[in-house]
């Protein structure tokens, strides 16, 4: 049953770009077809082709109204209008060790890098920041606010704005599980010839995982600054299962094709989610499902005057799930996808929790955008990070 909702005001989406960009040709998973056996079979094939070829796809007809989505964008906008000192009260303890629920201020990763690698060489860290700002751009310009699962496993200490809207946020997050993620996991299980509940059993909302809802703001640059930047962020993969990105019209997301390695722009589509497959699914399928490389680049000229506010949901298996290849899949057996990177190298297979915090700690503490050797760091025995353009 819908919860009572406080007034949040409106959220105005900026116009889409008029530039003729090299858009990716992505397929759409239409969940209106999901409720028949024939429809499920068709969608399962559509899904597996999408995540093996391009890695990104659209989802439509997922039974969450645009009004509910708009309210989450409005909430994110209001959160970022709070004074910085108020937001920073909710920066998580242990951020350097991979903790991430709460508020992560702009420049946090670079400040950690400075503390660890420049403390013995330069005492004026503000001077160093000013230099690195010019070199590393967006890594000092984006901010994150994340809400963990609402299943009793995580504290929810938030600013008053968030507290009074927490029931609606919880309802929204749970709806994403039941209306989007559960169907996608069932379709993927069908494509892998597994029992339909195989993957949903690894992604139950009631069981502790590092799932989270994210409000993410990229602050705009001046036209002069943008001329000096190739991209706003390095290419990367996401560490979980599926990432859900709600439509926002500032074009900046690019993906690298699994087929030809070409970078293409992702076009915002009305009334859709943009979804990508992530590292955990790649490990669980020994690379049959591919984790997709993507990046945020400089927006087209007609959109460089606005901030970019994102609303995302990151899905991950339960913390205690070992990321070993699913041997029960006849498809993986037939196609020869039987060992992932850890298994092939004879190393211990991490749990999802171990994988998550190894990756997050590497991102937070190693300055991986700065020193090239850390971009290739071995974060767990059997797995070395890779730099992407």
XYZ file of C-alpha atoms in Angstrom, residues 12-353:
342
model
C 12.405 19.840 -13.912
C 14.279 17.756 -16.455
C 16.493 19.684 -18.849
C 15.866 19.338 -22.606
C 17.633 16.511 -24.396
C 20.606 17.355 -26.563
C 20.045 18.313 -30.188
C 23.488 17.081 -31.200
C 23.739 14.061 -33.484
C 25.744 11.697 -31.297
C 26.939 8.170 -32.045
C 24.230 6.407 -30.035
C 24.466 2.759 -28.988
C 21.831 0.501 -30.528
C 20.447 -1.097 -27.372
C 17.578 -3.565 -27.124
C 14.577 -3.123 -24.833
C 13.280 -5.736 -22.388
C 9.523 -5.111 -22.315
C 8.205 -6.523 -19.045
C 4.617 -6.293 -20.297
C 5.438 -9.632 -22.005
C 6.654 -11.226 -18.780
C 3.423 -12.820 -17.544
C 3.097 -15.568 -20.130
C 5.391 -18.588 -20.679
C 5.936 -17.552 -24.288
C 6.739 -14.004 -23.270
C 9.224 -15.168 -20.643
C 11.004 -17.359 -23.174
C 11.210 -14.484 -25.645
C 12.441 -12.019 -23.023
C 15.035 -14.476 -21.680
C 16.584 -14.692 -25.143
C 16.432 -10.930 -25.582
C 18.139 -10.424 -22.212
C 20.973 -12.906 -22.694
C 21.739 -11.549 -26.163
C 21.816 -8.015 -24.781
C 24.189 -8.706 -21.908
C 26.511 -10.849 -24.019
C 26.718 -8.405 -26.920
C 26.360 -4.816 -25.702
C 26.049 -5.331 -21.947
C 23.543 -2.504 -21.536
C 19.834 -2.611 -22.305
C 16.609 -0.758 -21.587
C 13.702 -2.002 -19.470
C 10.187 -0.647 -19.891
C 6.731 -1.336 -18.425
C 8.136 -2.105 -14.985
C 5.103 -0.924 -13.010
C 6.679 2.045 -11.216
C 5.045 5.317 -12.173
C 6.975 8.284 -13.508
C 5.494 10.340 -10.677
C 7.235 8.122 -8.113
C 10.493 8.406 -10.042
C 10.142 12.186 -10.281
C 9.706 12.407 -6.506
C 12.994 10.575 -5.982
C 14.763 13.016 -8.285
C 13.156 15.905 -6.406
C 14.336 14.407 -3.122
C 17.872 14.054 -4.473
C 17.824 17.667 -5.635
C 16.685 18.880 -2.224
C 19.310 16.765 -0.468
C 22.120 18.352 -2.473
C 20.769 21.810 -1.642
C 21.429 21.148 2.064
C 24.468 22.953 3.549
C 27.699 21.025 3.077
C 28.340 20.904 6.820
C 24.955 19.220 7.316
C 25.580 16.609 4.631
C 29.078 15.862 5.892
C 27.677 14.792 9.270
C 26.583 11.635 7.438
C 29.878 10.689 5.802
C 30.428 7.062 6.873
C 33.118 6.033 9.315
C 35.488 3.591 7.653
C 35.213 5.133 4.194
C 38.894 4.375 3.588
C 38.145 0.699 4.309
C 35.403 0.496 1.700
C 32.353 1.662 3.654
C 30.063 3.664 1.433
C 26.529 4.097 2.762
C 25.805 7.728 3.531
C 27.242 10.913 2.036
C 30.532 10.902 0.124
C 31.622 14.484 -0.557
C 33.281 15.699 -3.731
C 37.005 15.069 -3.819
C 36.971 12.453 -1.056
C 38.909 9.882 -3.054
C 41.571 12.392 -4.051
C 41.944 13.703 -0.498
C 42.610 10.157 0.728
C 45.195 9.768 -2.025
C 46.869 13.030 -1.021
C 47.036 12.084 2.637
C 48.677 8.760 1.945
C 51.089 9.696 -0.829
C 51.960 13.373 -0.387
C 52.061 13.866 3.366
C 55.842 13.336 3.450
C 56.529 15.626 0.495
C 54.217 18.619 0.672
C 52.621 20.228 3.668
C 50.292 22.514 1.727
C 47.635 19.973 0.725
C 45.322 22.715 -0.550
C 47.989 23.646 -3.073
C 48.245 20.002 -4.182
C 44.472 19.753 -4.480
C 44.407 22.839 -6.696
C 46.962 21.236 -9.015
C 45.278 17.845 -9.127
C 41.879 19.432 -9.637
C 43.043 20.648 -13.012
C 44.441 17.228 -13.863
C 41.662 14.998 -12.526
C 38.564 17.118 -13.031
C 35.374 15.267 -12.260
C 36.900 13.160 -9.528
C 36.708 16.307 -7.467
C 33.254 17.283 -8.738
C 30.863 14.404 -8.090
C 29.113 13.633 -4.835
C 27.192 10.563 -3.703
C 24.447 9.825 -1.198
C 23.536 6.172 -0.673
C 20.775 4.402 1.260
C 21.399 0.797 2.283
C 18.771 -1.943 2.369
C 15.785 -1.580 4.681
C 15.887 -5.089 6.115
C 17.127 -4.489 9.669
C 20.778 -5.155 8.809
C 21.879 -1.524 8.443
C 21.463 1.658 10.496
C 19.621 4.518 8.824
C 20.977 7.711 10.329
C 20.054 10.484 7.921
C 19.352 14.223 7.718
C 15.814 15.251 8.657
C 14.906 15.679 4.971
C 15.672 12.014 4.345
C 14.185 10.782 7.629
C 10.758 12.226 6.914
C 10.777 10.630 3.458
C 12.289 7.312 4.540
C 9.067 5.245 4.229
C 8.696 6.370 0.627
C 12.367 5.661 -0.117
C 12.013 2.172 1.360
C 8.882 1.473 -0.662
C 10.661 2.651 -3.812
C 13.716 0.456 -3.184
C 11.598 -2.608 -2.446
C 9.526 -1.982 -5.582
C 12.689 -2.032 -7.675
C 13.357 -5.523 -6.340
C 9.918 -6.971 -6.951
C 9.077 -5.159 -10.193
C 12.472 -5.064 -11.952
C 15.238 -7.131 -10.405
C 13.282 -10.294 -9.599
C 11.963 -10.547 -13.189
C 15.444 -9.939 -14.616
C 16.990 -12.636 -12.423
C 14.246 -15.069 -13.379
C 14.761 -14.328 -17.085
C 18.504 -14.798 -16.738
C 17.964 -18.099 -14.914
C 15.745 -19.266 -17.794
C 18.439 -18.278 -20.302
C 21.001 -20.306 -18.313
C 18.560 -23.276 -18.073
C 18.486 -23.027 -14.304
C 15.438 -23.279 -12.020
C 13.593 -19.968 -12.262
C 14.238 -19.095 -8.618
C 17.960 -19.911 -8.706
C 19.225 -16.331 -8.967
C 16.409 -14.711 -7.001
C 17.414 -16.999 -4.124
C 20.824 -15.304 -4.179
C 19.278 -11.818 -4.221
C 16.520 -11.788 -1.591
C 15.861 -8.354 -0.145
C 15.418 -9.768 3.348
C 18.986 -11.151 3.413
C 21.983 -8.914 4.044
C 23.706 -7.598 0.938
C 25.364 -4.354 -0.091
C 22.446 -3.317 -2.324
C 21.821 0.407 -2.251
C 19.870 3.268 -3.749
C 22.113 6.120 -4.896
C 21.515 9.807 -5.539
C 24.557 11.041 -7.465
C 25.360 14.575 -8.542
C 27.930 15.623 -11.132
C 28.505 19.349 -10.800
C 28.930 21.246 -14.040
C 32.184 22.632 -15.364
C 32.772 25.846 -17.222
C 33.070 25.677 -20.996
C 36.768 26.458 -20.664
C 37.320 23.620 -18.198
C 35.437 21.151 -20.362
C 37.720 21.941 -23.287
C 40.621 20.543 -21.265
C 38.873 17.268 -20.374
C 38.596 14.113 -22.460
C 36.190 12.447 -20.045
C 34.649 13.117 -16.647
C 35.689 9.699 -15.418
C 37.732 6.647 -16.389
C 36.065 3.586 -17.852
C 35.087 1.039 -15.212
C 32.793 -1.862 -14.447
C 30.300 -2.098 -11.578
C 31.000 -4.736 -8.963
C 27.533 -6.204 -8.339
C 24.870 -7.996 -10.410
C 22.702 -5.406 -12.195
C 22.823 -1.606 -12.011
C 19.582 0.284 -12.675
C 19.853 3.846 -13.972
C 16.783 6.038 -14.199
C 16.403 8.281 -17.215
C 17.937 11.708 -16.885
C 18.458 13.659 -20.095
C 22.001 15.018 -19.717
C 23.903 12.854 -22.204
C 27.240 11.769 -20.725
C 27.106 7.971 -20.309
C 29.154 5.971 -22.800
C 29.583 2.198 -23.043
C 32.271 0.070 -24.655
C 30.906 -2.655 -26.911
C 31.794 -6.263 -26.083
C 31.931 -6.972 -29.821
C 34.229 -4.296 -31.256
C 35.396 -2.263 -28.200
C 33.967 0.948 -29.679
C 32.620 3.623 -27.333
C 28.999 4.655 -27.949
C 26.700 7.143 -26.255
C 23.671 5.855 -24.328
C 20.540 7.741 -25.321
C 18.012 8.613 -22.583
C 14.708 6.897 -23.419
C 11.368 7.999 -22.003
C 9.755 5.751 -19.375
C 12.666 3.314 -19.271
C 15.463 2.143 -17.050
C 18.965 1.735 -18.447
C 20.451 -1.478 -17.038
C 23.901 -3.032 -17.158
C 25.350 -6.372 -16.106
C 28.151 -6.270 -13.534
C 31.142 -8.140 -12.096
C 29.322 -10.581 -9.816
C 27.314 -12.019 -12.708
C 30.481 -12.300 -14.771
C 32.160 -14.264 -11.984
C 29.121 -16.471 -11.335
C 28.992 -17.375 -15.045
C 32.763 -17.529 -15.703
C 32.491 -14.722 -18.214
C 29.442 -15.942 -20.143
C 27.625 -12.872 -18.827
C 29.926 -9.924 -19.378
C 30.413 -7.007 -17.012
C 30.174 -3.876 -19.106
C 32.810 -1.168 -19.292
C 31.324 2.315 -19.176
C 32.322 5.886 -18.386
C 30.947 9.378 -17.904
C 32.235 11.768 -20.524
C 31.886 15.492 -21.174
C 28.251 16.271 -22.129
C 27.444 17.789 -25.525
C 27.833 21.544 -25.777
C 24.124 22.323 -25.394
C 24.037 20.532 -21.992
C 27.281 21.688 -20.405
C 25.588 24.492 -18.470
C 23.676 22.199 -16.074
C 24.459 19.810 -13.238
C 23.785 16.114 -13.844
C 21.692 14.415 -11.145
C 21.525 10.637 -11.268
C 19.205 8.132 -9.570
C 20.544 4.580 -9.499
C 20.050 1.243 -7.789
C 22.935 -1.209 -7.356
C 21.975 -4.863 -6.933
C 24.360 -7.371 -5.369
C 24.140 -11.011 -4.215
C 23.898 -11.741 -0.506
C 27.134 -10.984 1.324
C 27.782 -14.661 2.097
C 27.426 -15.903 -1.513
C 30.698 -17.371 -2.864
C 31.382 -15.975 -6.334
C 32.099 -19.405 -7.792
C 30.959 -20.452 -11.264
C 27.420 -21.867 -11.262
C 28.101 -25.476 -12.174
C 24.388 -26.333 -12.310
C 23.849 -24.443 -15.584
C 23.686 -26.750 -18.618
C 24.360 -23.729 -20.827
C 27.632 -22.893 -19.096
C 28.681 -26.546 -19.228
C 27.902 -26.873 -22.941
C 29.608 -23.612 -23.850
C 32.717 -24.314 -21.749
C 32.301 -21.514 -19.200
C 33.236 -23.529 -16.123
C 35.964 -21.561 -14.303
C 36.212 -17.884 -13.460
C 39.447 -15.955 -12.868
C 39.839 -17.114 -9.279
C 39.137 -20.757 -10.065
C 41.400 -20.802 -13.134
C 44.312 -19.441 -11.104
C 43.768 -21.876 -8.219
C 43.029 -19.097 -5.759
C 40.319 -18.929 -3.133
C 36.959 -17.744 -4.436
C 35.805 -14.667 -2.491
C 32.364 -14.155 -1.047
C 30.397 -11.207 -2.340
C 31.235 -9.315 0.848
